Amino acid sequence: MRTTPNTALRAARTARIMSQDDLARALREAGCVSATKRLVQRWESGTTTQPRPSHARALERVMGLPIETLGFGTVRAGREVGGAIDRSHEVESEISAVAPNPAAPTRTVGDYSGVWLSRYEYYSSGRDSSFTVAHYAVILQHGTQVTVRSLPGSSPSTIELDLTLDGPVATGTWAERTAVEGYYRGARYHGALQLLADPTGNRLAGKWLGFGKDFEINSGPWELVLQSPSTSKATLDTYQRPPV
């Protein structure tokens, strides 16, 4: 019997610039430990037409969308509704993505001003390990021009992003001054990045490019998740602290 591909799920994934590996890892980070690339492939191909309830809840958290808009029907707690039951229990380790803040308010379309949580991931060849760096940052928007500046109290390092908007796509440059007392001793790094806004406008996610110590070109995931639409002094003071 021929299956019908789940184009809605695939479109939602690609809109976030996520591979199938990325989505599987994000689901595991959201508490769905049995999620694998193979499972995502089965969903998108239409082989599995209904996720188990725990997978459905994780998909909603990661995508920031109700399960019905991701190409599936309503999933009732405790049982599957129609289609093949999802029985994958493999575990794979890939790049993670972080679910949007569920408490973030709905944004006015095209308005990104506010306080955001910035997170990016990089690989350190000197330490043979991957690390995630997080800052609270304030976004100020003037037409299609967007500036992102980290709040000083949120991290010993500082980041600056200068972006240009083209619809939901933000393209530009990044720079980071590392912590003076940290591993990189206050070194400055910079590069390019491109981010894509999700349908809610509460999350921007994409990839960065930058040079390494041997001047090779590296890349990794970068995302911004809305925390507050306010840029008042009182709000900024609230986020002068390391992200939890």
Short mmCIF file of C-alpha atoms in Angstrom, two decimals:
data_model
loop_
_atom_site.label_atom_id
_atom_site.label_comp_id
_atom_site.label_asym_id
_atom_site.label_seq_id
_atom_site.Cartn_x
_atom_site.Cartn_y
_atom_site.Cartn_z
CA MET A 1 0.00 0.00 0.00
CA ARG A 2 1.34 3.42 -0.94
CA THR A 3 1.98 5.90 1.87
CA THR A 4 1.42 9.66 1.78
CA PRO A 5 4.45 11.71 2.87
CA ASN A 6 3.94 14.08 5.78
CA THR A 7 4.87 17.31 3.99
CA ALA A 8 3.64 19.49 6.89
CA LEU A 9 6.16 18.04 9.32
CA ARG A 10 8.96 18.22 6.77
CA ALA A 11 8.14 21.87 6.00
CA ALA A 12 8.11 22.77 9.70
CA ARG A 13 11.48 21.08 10.17
CA THR A 14 13.18 22.66 7.16
CA ALA A 15 11.77 26.09 8.08
CA ARG A 16 13.85 25.83 11.25
CA ILE A 17 16.94 24.77 9.27
CA MET A 18 16.95 21.45 11.13
CA SER A 19 18.10 18.15 9.70
CA GLN A 20 16.31 14.94 10.63
CA ASP A 21 19.18 14.28 13.05
CA ASP A 22 18.66 17.73 14.59
CA LEU A 23 14.96 17.09 15.15
CA ALA A 24 15.58 13.69 16.71
CA ARG A 25 18.11 15.17 19.12
CA ALA A 26 15.77 18.07 19.97
CA LEU A 27 13.03 15.57 20.80
CA ARG A 28 15.37 13.69 23.11
CA GLU A 29 16.33 16.94 24.79
CA ALA A 30 12.60 17.59 25.27
CA GLY A 31 12.27 14.28 27.15
CA CYS A 32 11.47 11.86 24.32
CA VAL A 33 14.47 9.54 24.85
CA SER A 34 13.48 7.01 22.16
CA ALA A 35 13.43 9.57 19.32
CA THR A 36 15.84 8.76 16.48
CA LYS A 37 16.56 9.91 12.95
CA ARG A 38 14.90 6.71 11.71
CA LEU A 39 11.73 7.63 13.60
CA VAL A 40 11.66 11.10 12.01
CA GLN A 41 12.13 9.47 8.61
CA ARG A 42 9.16 7.18 9.26
CA TRP A 43 6.98 10.15 10.21
CA GLU A 44 7.96 12.22 7.19
CA SER A 45 7.63 9.33 4.74
CA GLY A 46 4.15 8.53 6.07
CA THR A 47 5.16 5.03 7.16
CA THR A 48 4.15 5.96 10.72
CA THR A 49 1.06 8.15 10.57
CA GLN A 50 0.45 8.69 14.27
CA PRO A 51 3.05 9.43 16.97
CA ARG A 52 2.62 8.05 20.46
CA PRO A 53 1.36 10.69 22.96
CA SER A 54 4.78 11.32 24.51
CA HIS A 55 6.28 11.94 21.06
CA ALA A 56 3.39 14.22 20.12
CA ARG A 57 3.92 16.34 23.22
CA ALA A 58 7.66 16.58 22.52
CA LEU A 59 6.99 17.57 18.89
CA GLU A 60 4.69 20.37 20.05
CA ARG A 61 7.33 21.68 22.47
CA VAL A 62 10.15 21.56 19.93
CA MET A 63 8.20 22.99 17.00
CA GLY A 64 6.06 25.43 18.99
CA LEU A 65 3.02 24.27 17.00
CA PRO A 66 0.00 22.05 17.78
CA ILE A 67 0.29 18.47 16.61
CA GLU A 68 -2.65 18.91 14.22
CA THR A 69 -0.66 21.43 12.14
CA LEU A 70 2.29 19.04 11.88
CA GLY A 71 0.45 16.61 9.65
CA PHE A 72 -1.00 14.38 12.39
CA GLY A 73 -4.47 13.97 13.84
CA THR A 74 -5.38 14.41 17.48
CA VAL A 75 -3.38 12.13 19.77
CA ARG A 76 -5.22 10.91 22.85
CA ALA A 77 -3.34 10.17 26.04
CA GLY A 78 -2.56 6.50 26.57
CA ARG A 79 -3.20 5.14 23.08
CA GLU A 80 -2.55 5.69 19.41
CA VAL A 81 -5.29 6.86 17.04
CA GLY A 82 -5.04 5.14 13.68
CA GLY A 83 -1.96 4.35 11.58
CA ALA A 84 1.10 2.38 12.45
CA ILE A 85 2.25 2.48 16.07
CA ASP A 86 5.62 4.07 16.65
CA ARG A 87 7.94 1.44 18.20
CA SER A 88 11.41 2.87 17.67
CA HIS A 89 13.69 2.67 20.73
CA GLU A 90 17.07 3.51 19.20
CA VAL A 91 19.15 6.34 20.63
CA GLU A 92 21.44 8.51 18.48
CA SER A 93 23.55 11.50 19.53
CA GLU A 94 23.32 14.54 17.28
CA ILE A 95 23.22 18.36 17.49
CA SER A 96 20.51 19.62 19.83
CA ALA A 97 17.95 22.32 19.30
CA VAL A 98 16.13 24.01 22.15
CA ALA A 99 12.36 24.33 22.36
CA PRO A 100 10.94 27.86 22.32
CA ASN A 101 9.98 29.43 25.64
CA PRO A 102 6.31 28.36 26.10
CA ALA A 103 5.60 31.47 28.18
CA ALA A 104 6.77 33.87 25.46
CA PRO A 105 3.99 36.14 24.18
CA THR A 106 2.83 36.15 20.59
CA ARG A 107 4.75 38.74 18.60
CA THR A 108 3.51 41.37 16.24
CA VAL A 109 4.49 40.07 12.81
CA GLY A 110 7.90 41.41 11.87
CA ASP A 111 8.66 42.98 15.28
CA TYR A 112 11.59 41.38 17.07
CA SER A 113 12.47 44.00 19.70
CA GLY A 114 12.79 42.61 23.21
CA VAL A 115 14.93 40.41 25.42
CA TRP A 116 15.95 37.08 23.93
CA LEU A 117 17.90 34.04 25.06
CA SER A 118 20.84 33.51 22.71
CA ARG A 119 22.42 30.05 22.49
CA TYR A 120 25.03 28.71 20.11
CA GLU A 121 27.06 25.51 19.97
CA TYR A 122 30.68 25.05 18.94
CA TYR A 123 33.31 22.33 18.91
CA SER A 124 36.63 22.90 20.66
CA SER A 125 39.40 20.90 18.98
CA GLY A 126 41.74 21.69 21.87
CA ARG A 127 39.36 20.07 24.35
CA ASP A 128 37.83 17.56 21.92
CA SER A 129 34.32 18.42 23.04
CA SER A 130 31.27 20.49 22.08
CA PHE A 131 30.10 23.42 24.19
CA THR A 132 26.99 25.58 24.34
CA VAL A 133 27.29 29.30 25.13
CA ALA A 134 24.22 31.19 26.37
CA HIS A 135 23.53 34.89 26.90
CA TYR A 136 20.49 37.04 27.52
CA ALA A 137 20.51 39.70 24.81
CA VAL A 138 18.47 42.72 23.83
CA ILE A 139 17.23 43.06 20.26
CA LEU A 140 16.53 46.51 18.83
CA GLN A 141 14.93 46.77 15.41
CA HIS A 142 14.88 49.75 13.04
CA GLY A 143 12.99 48.78 9.90
CA THR A 144 14.87 45.86 8.38
CA GLN A 145 17.97 46.42 10.51
CA VAL A 146 18.34 44.41 13.72
CA THR A 147 21.02 44.72 16.38
CA VAL A 148 21.57 42.09 19.07
CA ARG A 149 23.70 42.91 22.10
CA SER A 150 24.26 40.64 25.09
CA LEU A 151 23.40 41.96 28.55
CA PRO A 152 26.62 42.37 30.55
CA GLY A 153 25.43 40.52 33.63
CA SER A 154 24.34 37.41 31.74
CA SER A 155 27.82 36.10 30.84
CA PRO A 156 31.51 36.98 31.25
CA SER A 157 31.76 37.01 27.44
CA THR A 158 29.91 39.42 25.15
CA ILE A 159 28.21 38.95 21.78
CA GLU A 160 27.13 41.37 19.04
CA LEU A 161 24.95 40.49 16.05
CA ASP A 162 24.11 42.87 13.21
CA LEU A 163 21.37 41.50 10.97
CA THR A 164 19.27 42.51 7.99
CA LEU A 165 15.74 41.16 7.66
CA ASP A 166 14.22 39.85 4.43
CA GLY A 167 10.80 38.60 5.50
CA PRO A 168 11.39 35.84 8.06
CA VAL A 169 15.09 35.51 7.13
CA ALA A 170 17.77 37.37 9.09
CA THR A 171 21.27 37.51 7.60
CA GLY A 172 24.34 39.21 8.99
CA THR A 173 27.44 39.02 11.14
CA TRP A 174 28.33 38.02 14.68
CA ALA A 175 31.23 38.83 16.98
CA GLU A 176 32.17 37.57 20.43
CA ARG A 177 34.71 38.80 22.94
CA THR A 178 35.48 35.79 25.12
CA ALA A 179 35.89 35.96 28.88
CA VAL A 180 39.26 37.34 29.95
CA GLU A 181 39.60 34.68 32.64
CA GLY A 182 38.23 31.91 30.42
CA TYR A 183 39.82 29.27 28.19
CA TYR A 184 40.24 31.67 25.23
CA ARG A 185 41.69 34.53 27.37
CA GLY A 186 39.61 37.38 25.99
CA ALA A 187 40.12 36.52 22.32
CA ARG A 188 37.72 38.03 19.77
CA TYR A 189 36.01 35.84 17.18
CA HIS A 190 33.65 36.84 14.40
CA GLY A 191 31.85 35.46 11.38
CA ALA A 192 28.56 35.27 9.50
CA LEU A 193 25.19 33.75 10.29
CA GLN A 194 21.70 33.29 8.91
CA LEU A 195 18.59 32.76 11.01
CA LEU A 196 15.02 31.92 10.11
CA ALA A 197 11.99 32.98 12.18
CA ASP A 198 9.43 30.33 13.09
CA PRO A 199 5.71 31.01 12.40
CA THR A 200 5.13 32.41 15.91
CA GLY A 201 7.94 34.96 15.62
CA ASN A 202 9.18 33.86 19.04
CA ARG A 203 12.23 31.92 17.84
CA LEU A 204 15.01 32.57 15.34
CA ALA A 205 17.19 29.59 14.50
CA GLY A 206 19.93 28.88 12.01
CA LYS A 207 23.66 28.40 11.56
CA TRP A 208 26.83 30.40 12.16
CA LEU A 209 30.10 30.33 10.23
CA GLY A 210 33.47 31.35 11.63
CA PHE A 211 37.19 30.65 11.51
CA GLY A 212 39.07 28.41 13.90
CA LYS A 213 42.57 28.68 15.39
CA ASP A 214 44.11 27.14 12.25
CA PHE A 215 41.89 29.36 10.06
CA GLU A 216 39.64 26.53 9.03
CA ILE A 217 35.95 27.45 8.59
CA ASN A 218 33.70 26.04 11.31
CA SER A 219 29.92 26.13 11.70
CA GLY A 220 27.22 25.24 14.19
CA PRO A 221 23.67 25.96 15.33
CA TRP A 222 22.59 29.33 16.75
CA GLU A 223 19.18 30.29 18.06
CA LEU A 224 17.40 33.17 19.75
CA VAL A 225 14.30 32.51 21.85
CA LEU A 226 12.04 35.35 23.00
CA GLN A 227 11.89 35.97 26.74
CA SER A 228 10.12 39.36 26.90
CA PRO A 229 8.94 41.92 24.30
CA SER A 230 9.92 44.77 26.63
CA THR A 231 13.18 46.71 26.47
CA SER A 232 12.51 48.84 29.56
CA LYS A 233 15.29 49.34 32.09
CA ALA A 234 13.37 47.29 34.66
CA THR A 235 13.09 44.37 32.23
CA LEU A 236 16.75 44.55 31.23
CA ASP A 237 17.76 44.58 34.90
CA THR A 238 15.75 41.38 35.40
CA TYR A 239 17.92 39.60 32.81
CA GLN A 240 21.27 40.81 34.09
CA ARG A 241 22.02 37.28 35.25
CA PRO A 242 23.31 34.02 33.76
CA PRO A 243 20.66 31.99 31.94
CA VAL A 244 19.33 29.09 33.98
#
